[in-house]
Short mmCIF file of the C-alpha atoms (twelve columns), coordinates in Angstrom:
data_MODEL
# 
_entry.id   MODEL 
# 
loop_
_atom_site.group_PDB 
_atom_site.id 
_atom_site.type_symbol 
_atom_site.label_atom_id 
_atom_site.label_alt_id 
_atom_site.label_comp_id 
_atom_site.label_asym_id 
_atom_site.label_seq_id 
_atom_site.Cartn_x 
_atom_site.Cartn_y 
_atom_site.Cartn_z 
_atom_site.pdbx_PDB_model_num 
ATOM 1   C CA . MET A 1   -0.040  -0.202  -0.180  1 
ATOM 2   C CA . LEU A 2   1.094   3.575   -0.413  1 
ATOM 3   C CA . THR A 3   2.763   5.045   2.496   1 
ATOM 4   C CA . ALA A 4   4.812   8.593   3.171   1 
ATOM 5   C CA . SER A 5   8.203   6.709   1.270   1 
ATOM 6   C CA . THR A 6   6.255   5.941   -1.795  1 
ATOM 7   C CA . LYS A 7   5.308   9.370   -2.798  1 
ATOM 8   C CA . THR A 8   8.527   10.721  -2.044  1 
ATOM 9   C CA . THR A 9   9.717   12.638  -5.499  1 
ATOM 10  C CA . GLU A 10  13.464  11.557  -7.248  1 
ATOM 11  C CA . ILE A 11  14.418  14.074  -9.918  1 
ATOM 12  C CA . LYS A 12  16.486  12.783  -12.806 1 
ATOM 13  C CA . GLN A 13  18.149  14.892  -15.200 1 
ATOM 14  C CA . LEU A 14  18.056  13.946  -18.950 1 
ATOM 15  C CA . THR A 15  20.075  15.980  -21.674 1 
ATOM 16  C CA . THR A 16  18.387  16.375  -24.751 1 
ATOM 17  C CA . PRO A 17  19.307  17.967  -27.975 1 
ATOM 18  C CA . GLN A 18  16.438  20.614  -27.261 1 
ATOM 19  C CA . GLY A 19  17.232  21.424  -23.915 1 
ATOM 20  C CA . THR A 20  17.605  19.921  -19.925 1 
ATOM 21  C CA . VAL A 21  14.215  18.069  -19.034 1 
ATOM 22  C CA . PHE A 22  13.528  16.749  -15.450 1 
ATOM 23  C CA . ILE A 23  11.827  12.808  -15.176 1 
ATOM 24  C CA . GLU A 24  10.353  13.616  -12.061 1 
ATOM 25  C CA . GLY A 25  7.893   11.919  -9.631  1 
ATOM 26  C CA . PRO A 26  5.689   11.304  -8.304  1 
ATOM 27  C CA . VAL A 27  4.803   14.731  -8.469  1 
ATOM 28  C CA . SER A 28  1.837   16.554  -5.960  1 
ATOM 29  C CA . LYS A 29  -1.496  18.425  -7.061  1 
ATOM 30  C CA . GLU A 30  -0.274  21.647  -5.387  1 
ATOM 31  C CA . TYR A 31  3.363   21.650  -7.413  1 
ATOM 32  C CA . LEU A 32  1.296   20.365  -10.377 1 
ATOM 33  C CA . ALA A 33  -0.879  23.521  -10.002 1 
ATOM 34  C CA . THR A 34  2.459   25.504  -10.581 1 
ATOM 35  C CA . LEU A 35  3.208   24.525  -13.869 1 
ATOM 36  C CA . THR A 36  1.730   25.025  -17.169 1 
ATOM 37  C CA . MET A 37  1.279   21.988  -19.787 1 
ATOM 38  C CA . ASN A 38  2.208   21.615  -23.206 1 
ATOM 39  C CA . GLU A 39  0.116   23.451  -25.711 1 
ATOM 40  C CA . ARG A 40  0.297   20.029  -27.863 1 
ATOM 41  C CA . LEU A 41  -0.532  17.493  -25.000 1 
ATOM 42  C CA . ARG A 42  -3.687  16.569  -26.224 1 
ATOM 43  C CA . ASN A 43  -4.447  12.914  -27.469 1 
ATOM 44  C CA . PHE A 44  -6.497  12.063  -24.384 1 
ATOM 45  C CA . ARG A 45  -8.043  16.149  -24.295 1 
ATOM 46  C CA . SER A 46  -7.580  19.520  -24.468 1 
ATOM 47  C CA . PRO A 47  -3.963  20.745  -21.986 1 
ATOM 48  C CA . VAL A 48  -6.099  22.239  -19.394 1 
ATOM 49  C CA . ARG A 49  -8.640  18.942  -18.711 1 
ATOM 50  C CA . GLN A 50  -5.469  16.826  -19.042 1 
ATOM 51  C CA . LYS A 51  -3.953  18.963  -16.225 1 
ATOM 52  C CA . GLU A 52  -6.742  18.694  -14.652 1 
ATOM 53  C CA . ALA A 53  -6.605  14.864  -14.619 1 
ATOM 54  C CA . LEU A 54  -3.250  15.039  -13.275 1 
ATOM 55  C CA . MET A 55  -4.089  16.482  -10.271 1 
ATOM 56  C CA . ILE A 56  -7.006  14.621  -9.507  1 
ATOM 57  C CA . ALA A 57  -4.663  11.605  -10.043 1 
ATOM 58  C CA . ALA A 58  -2.089  12.994  -7.846  1 
ATOM 59  C CA . GLY A 59  -4.104  14.379  -5.309  1 
ATOM 60  C CA . ASN A 60  -6.065  10.127  -4.384  1 
ATOM 61  C CA . PRO A 61  -4.727  7.808   -2.054  1 
ATOM 62  C CA . GLU A 62  -3.767  5.596   -5.038  1 
ATOM 63  C CA . GLY A 63  -3.046  7.818   -7.398  1 
ATOM 64  C CA . LEU A 64  0.744   8.689   -9.190  1 
ATOM 65  C CA . VAL A 65  1.844   10.785  -11.417 1 
ATOM 66  C CA . TYR A 66  5.395   11.432  -12.808 1 
ATOM 67  C CA . ILE A 67  6.267   13.919  -15.877 1 
ATOM 68  C CA . ALA A 68  8.956   15.042  -17.470 1 
ATOM 69  C CA . ARG A 69  9.042   18.770  -16.909 1 
ATOM 70  C CA . HIS A 70  11.048  21.684  -19.401 1 
ATOM 71  C CA . GLY A 71  11.890  24.938  -17.326 1 
ATOM 72  C CA . GLN A 72  8.067   25.157  -15.975 1 
ATOM 73  C CA . GLU A 73  6.290   23.208  -18.656 1 
ATOM 74  C CA . ILE A 74  4.451   20.028  -18.681 1 
ATOM 75  C CA . ILE A 75  6.673   18.499  -21.780 1 
ATOM 76  C CA . GLY A 76  5.789   14.238  -20.806 1 
ATOM 77  C CA . TYR A 77  3.714   12.586  -18.620 1 
ATOM 78  C CA . VAL A 78  2.390   8.940   -17.052 1 
ATOM 79  C CA . LEU A 79  -0.100  8.019   -14.645 1 
ATOM 80  C CA . PHE A 80  -1.133  5.608   -12.169 1 
ATOM 81  C CA . HIS A 81  -4.614  5.216   -10.472 1 
ATOM 82  C CA . ARG A 82  -7.663  2.895   -9.477  1 
ATOM 83  C CA . PRO A 83  -9.513  1.394   -12.414 1 
ATOM 84  C CA . SER A 84  -12.965 2.807   -12.803 1 
ATOM 85  C CA . GLU A 85  -15.791 1.471   -10.909 1 
ATOM 86  C CA . TYR A 86  -17.790 0.484   -13.854 1 
ATOM 87  C CA . THR A 87  -14.921 -1.795  -15.343 1 
ATOM 88  C CA . ARG A 88  -13.936 -5.100  -14.165 1 
ATOM 89  C CA . TRP A 89  -10.576 -4.431  -13.219 1 
ATOM 90  C CA . SER A 90  -11.748 -2.032  -10.201 1 
ATOM 91  C CA . ARG A 91  -12.890 -5.595  -8.652  1 
ATOM 92  C CA . HIS A 92  -9.456  -6.214  -7.863  1 
ATOM 93  C CA . PRO A 93  -8.340  -5.556  -5.128  1 
ATOM 94  C CA . ARG A 94  -4.383  -4.479  -5.632  1 
ATOM 95  C CA . LEU A 95  -4.127  -3.841  -8.905  1 
ATOM 96  C CA . LEU A 96  -3.817  0.008   -10.976 1 
ATOM 97  C CA . GLU A 97  -4.092  0.857   -14.383 1 
ATOM 98  C CA . LEU A 98  -1.440  3.182   -15.966 1 
ATOM 99  C CA . GLY A 99  -3.968  5.732   -17.847 1 
ATOM 100 C CA . ALA A 100 -2.335  7.676   -19.560 1 
ATOM 101 C CA . ILE A 101 1.258   8.104   -21.338 1 
ATOM 102 C CA . GLU A 102 1.965   11.167  -23.521 1 
ATOM 103 C CA . VAL A 103 4.623   12.785  -24.587 1 
ATOM 104 C CA . SER A 104 4.331   16.039  -26.842 1 
ATOM 105 C CA . ARG A 105 4.833   15.988  -30.331 1 
ATOM 106 C CA . SER A 106 7.552   18.424  -30.057 1 
ATOM 107 C CA . TRP A 107 9.725   16.468  -28.117 1 
ATOM 108 C CA . GLN A 108 9.304   12.897  -29.393 1 
ATOM 109 C CA . ARG A 109 11.688  10.787  -30.166 1 
ATOM 110 C CA . LEU A 110 14.257  11.408  -27.686 1 
ATOM 111 C CA . GLY A 111 13.056  9.104   -24.980 1 
ATOM 112 C CA . ILE A 112 11.254  10.597  -22.897 1 
ATOM 113 C CA . ALA A 113 8.934   8.032   -22.842 1 
ATOM 114 C CA . LYS A 114 11.031  5.148   -21.117 1 
ATOM 115 C CA . GLU A 115 12.705  7.194   -19.105 1 
ATOM 116 C CA . LEU A 116 9.273   8.201   -17.385 1 
ATOM 117 C CA . LEU A 117 8.337   3.997   -17.393 1 
ATOM 118 C CA . GLN A 118 11.613  3.629   -16.084 1 
ATOM 119 C CA . GLN A 119 11.269  6.546   -13.082 1 
ATOM 120 C CA . ALA A 120 8.071   4.926   -12.829 1 
ATOM 121 C CA . PHE A 121 8.113   2.006   -11.853 1 
ATOM 122 C CA . LYS A 122 11.737  2.264   -9.246  1 
ATOM 123 C CA . ASN A 123 8.474   3.141   -7.209  1 
ATOM 124 C CA . GLU A 124 8.557   0.043   -4.459  1 
ATOM 125 C CA . MET A 125 4.538   0.395   -3.970  1 
ATOM 126 C CA . LEU A 126 4.424   -1.276  -7.530  1 
ATOM 127 C CA . GLU A 127 6.113   -4.221  -6.736  1 
ATOM 128 C CA . ASP A 128 2.967   -4.834  -4.609  1 
ATOM 129 C CA . TYR A 129 0.436   -3.878  -7.635  1 
ATOM 130 C CA . VAL A 130 -0.937  -5.900  -10.775 1 
ATOM 131 C CA . VAL A 131 -0.467  -2.946  -13.434 1 
ATOM 132 C CA . ILE A 132 -2.245  -2.617  -16.361 1 
ATOM 133 C CA . THR A 133 -2.671  -0.768  -19.407 1 
ATOM 134 C CA . THR A 134 -5.367  -0.795  -21.408 1 
ATOM 135 C CA . GLU A 135 -4.908  0.251   -24.939 1 
ATOM 136 C CA . PHE A 136 -6.863  1.275   -27.186 1 
ATOM 137 C CA . TYR A 137 -6.240  2.847   -30.664 1 
ATOM 138 C CA . TRP A 138 -8.200  6.209   -31.125 1 
ATOM 139 C CA . HIS A 139 -6.057  7.531   -28.078 1 
ATOM 140 C CA . TRP A 140 -2.917  7.009   -30.603 1 
ATOM 141 C CA . ASP A 141 -1.469  9.643   -32.161 1 
ATOM 142 C CA . LEU A 142 -1.150  7.706   -35.857 1 
ATOM 143 C CA . GLN A 143 -0.480  11.049  -37.886 1 
ATOM 144 C CA . GLY A 144 2.438   12.431  -35.649 1 
ATOM 145 C CA . SER A 145 4.006   9.430   -35.327 1 
ATOM 146 C CA . GLY A 146 3.676   8.560   -39.066 1 
ATOM 147 C CA . LEU A 147 2.912   4.892   -38.567 1 
ATOM 148 C CA . ASP A 148 -0.378  3.014   -38.807 1 
ATOM 149 C CA . ALA A 149 -2.316  1.680   -35.635 1 
ATOM 150 C CA . PHE A 150 -0.404  -1.961  -35.886 1 
ATOM 151 C CA . GLY A 151 2.738   0.000   -36.414 1 
ATOM 152 C CA . TYR A 152 1.915   2.169   -33.311 1 
ATOM 153 C CA . GLN A 153 0.466   -1.295  -31.087 1 
ATOM 154 C CA . ARG A 154 4.249   -2.901  -31.813 1 
ATOM 155 C CA . MET A 155 6.089   0.437   -30.635 1 
ATOM 156 C CA . LEU A 156 4.101   0.809   -27.818 1 
ATOM 157 C CA . THR A 157 4.838   -3.581  -27.200 1 
ATOM 158 C CA . ARG A 158 8.393   -2.383  -26.995 1 
ATOM 159 C CA . LEU A 159 7.798   0.332   -24.614 1 
ATOM 160 C CA . PHE A 160 5.661   -0.908  -22.163 1 
ATOM 161 C CA . GLY A 161 8.008   -4.005  -22.334 1 
ATOM 162 C CA . SER A 162 10.639  -2.151  -20.961 1 
ATOM 163 C CA . ALA A 163 9.450   -1.826  -17.743 1 
ATOM 164 C CA . GLY A 164 8.114   -5.796  -17.918 1 
ATOM 165 C CA . PHE A 165 4.811   -5.054  -18.911 1 
ATOM 166 C CA . LYS A 166 3.456   -8.272  -21.524 1 
ATOM 167 C CA . ARG A 167 -0.014  -8.602  -23.416 1 
ATOM 168 C CA . ARG A 168 -2.212  -10.797 -22.633 1 
ATOM 169 C CA . GLY A 169 -5.566  -12.170 -24.133 1 
ATOM 170 C CA . THR A 170 -9.307  -10.559 -22.190 1 
ATOM 171 C CA . ASP A 171 -12.291 -11.144 -23.490 1 
ATOM 172 C CA . ASP A 172 -12.958 -7.667  -22.502 1 
ATOM 173 C CA . PRO A 173 -15.617 -6.110  -25.087 1 
ATOM 174 C CA . GLU A 174 -13.395 -2.293  -25.701 1 
ATOM 175 C CA . ILE A 175 -10.634 -4.122  -26.451 1 
ATOM 176 C CA . LEU A 176 -12.276 -6.101  -28.955 1 
ATOM 177 C CA . GLU A 177 -13.565 -3.338  -30.552 1 
ATOM 178 C CA . HIS A 178 -10.777 -3.103  -32.980 1 
ATOM 179 C CA . PRO A 179 -7.937  -5.900  -33.307 1 
ATOM 180 C CA . ALA A 180 -5.271  -3.201  -32.553 1 
ATOM 181 C CA . ASN A 181 -6.350  -2.595  -29.024 1 
ATOM 182 C CA . MET A 182 -4.611  -4.381  -26.987 1 
ATOM 183 C CA . LEU A 183 -3.978  -5.135  -22.535 1 
ATOM 184 C CA . MET A 184 -0.662  -5.083  -20.838 1 
ATOM 185 C CA . VAL A 185 -0.180  -5.978  -17.759 1 
ATOM 186 C CA . ARG A 186 3.216   -6.065  -14.970 1 
ATOM 187 C CA . PHE A 187 2.580   -8.125  -12.252 1 
ATOM 188 C CA . GLY A 188 4.855   -6.745  -9.178  1 
ATOM 189 C CA . LYS A 189 7.265   -8.776  -7.584  1 
ATOM 190 C CA . ARG A 190 5.414   -8.693  -4.004  1 
ATOM 191 C CA . VAL A 191 2.222   -9.716  -6.172  1 
ATOM 192 C CA . SER A 192 0.893   -12.843 -4.402  1 
ATOM 193 C CA . LYS A 193 -0.160  -16.206 -6.087  1 
ATOM 194 C CA . THR A 194 -3.561  -15.606 -4.779  1 
ATOM 195 C CA . HIS A 195 -4.080  -11.839 -6.415  1 
ATOM 196 C CA . VAL A 196 -2.314  -13.302 -9.959  1 
ATOM 197 C CA . LYS A 197 -5.559  -15.900 -9.927  1 
ATOM 198 C CA . ALA A 198 -8.099  -13.451 -8.912  1 
ATOM 199 C CA . PHE A 199 -6.559  -10.704 -12.089 1 
ATOM 200 C CA . GLU A 200 -6.932  -13.647 -14.331 1 
ATOM 201 C CA . ASP A 201 -10.356 -14.643 -13.270 1 
ATOM 202 C CA . LEU A 202 -11.331 -11.204 -14.444 1 
ATOM 203 C CA . THR A 203 -9.588  -11.850 -18.034 1 
ATOM 204 C CA . TYR A 204 -11.898 -13.965 -19.207 1 
ATOM 205 C CA . GLN A 205 -15.831 -13.389 -18.348 1 
ATOM 206 C CA . ASN A 206 -17.898 -12.559 -21.324 1 
ATOM 207 C CA . SER A 207 -17.513 -16.276 -22.469 1 
ATOM 208 C CA . LEU A 208 -18.669 -17.532 -19.485 1 
ATOM 209 C CA . VAL A 209 -22.355 -20.307 -19.551 1 
ATOM 210 C CA . ASP A 210 -24.800 -18.342 -16.930 1 
# 
C-alpha cells in the first residue's frame, strides 16, 4: 500500500538536443498547479483538462503522477490510478491502471517516454500491485508518429515491454472493438499467487455460461 515514502519525489536530469528535461515524480497536486502544460499534449483531452486529470490523480491516495518537465512546462507525463468503478478491473483489490502516457509531439523521439516509465517503476510501491494498461488505437497519435495502427501497437509493445509489461488476452468488449487494441499487464514482484489468480479470473468473463 502507499506510504509517505512511496510518494517521495525523485528527480532525474535528462540532457536532450532541445534542452534539459527533468523526469520527476511522484509529484503532488500542489506542485502540478504551479506548472503549465505544453499545448501539444492533447491526445486524450485539451491541455487544460489533462492538467486537471493529472491533479486529480496526484491527489488520490492510490494515484501516482510522473512528469517530464522543461523549465516550468510539463512536456510529458505518465499517471497511475485505481480503475474506474464501472470496469471489471475495479473488482481486483491490488490493481492499478496506467491511465495514460504522453509526450508532446515537439519532444518525441528523444527517449522521454521510456525514461518516464523507468523512473516510475523504480517506485517500490508498484511491486505490490498488478499494473495494467488498456491501449485503444483511437487515443494514439497516428498522424504525428507517421505509423499505422499496427505499427503504433508494435511501438507501444516495445515501450511497455521495457518496463516489464506483457500482452494478455481478454474478452473485454472495448479491447475487442479493434484488433489493434490491447491489454498489457505487469505483475509486481510481491504480488501474491492469490492476487495473480484473481486477475486471471477477470480477464475472461463474457464467455462464461450463466
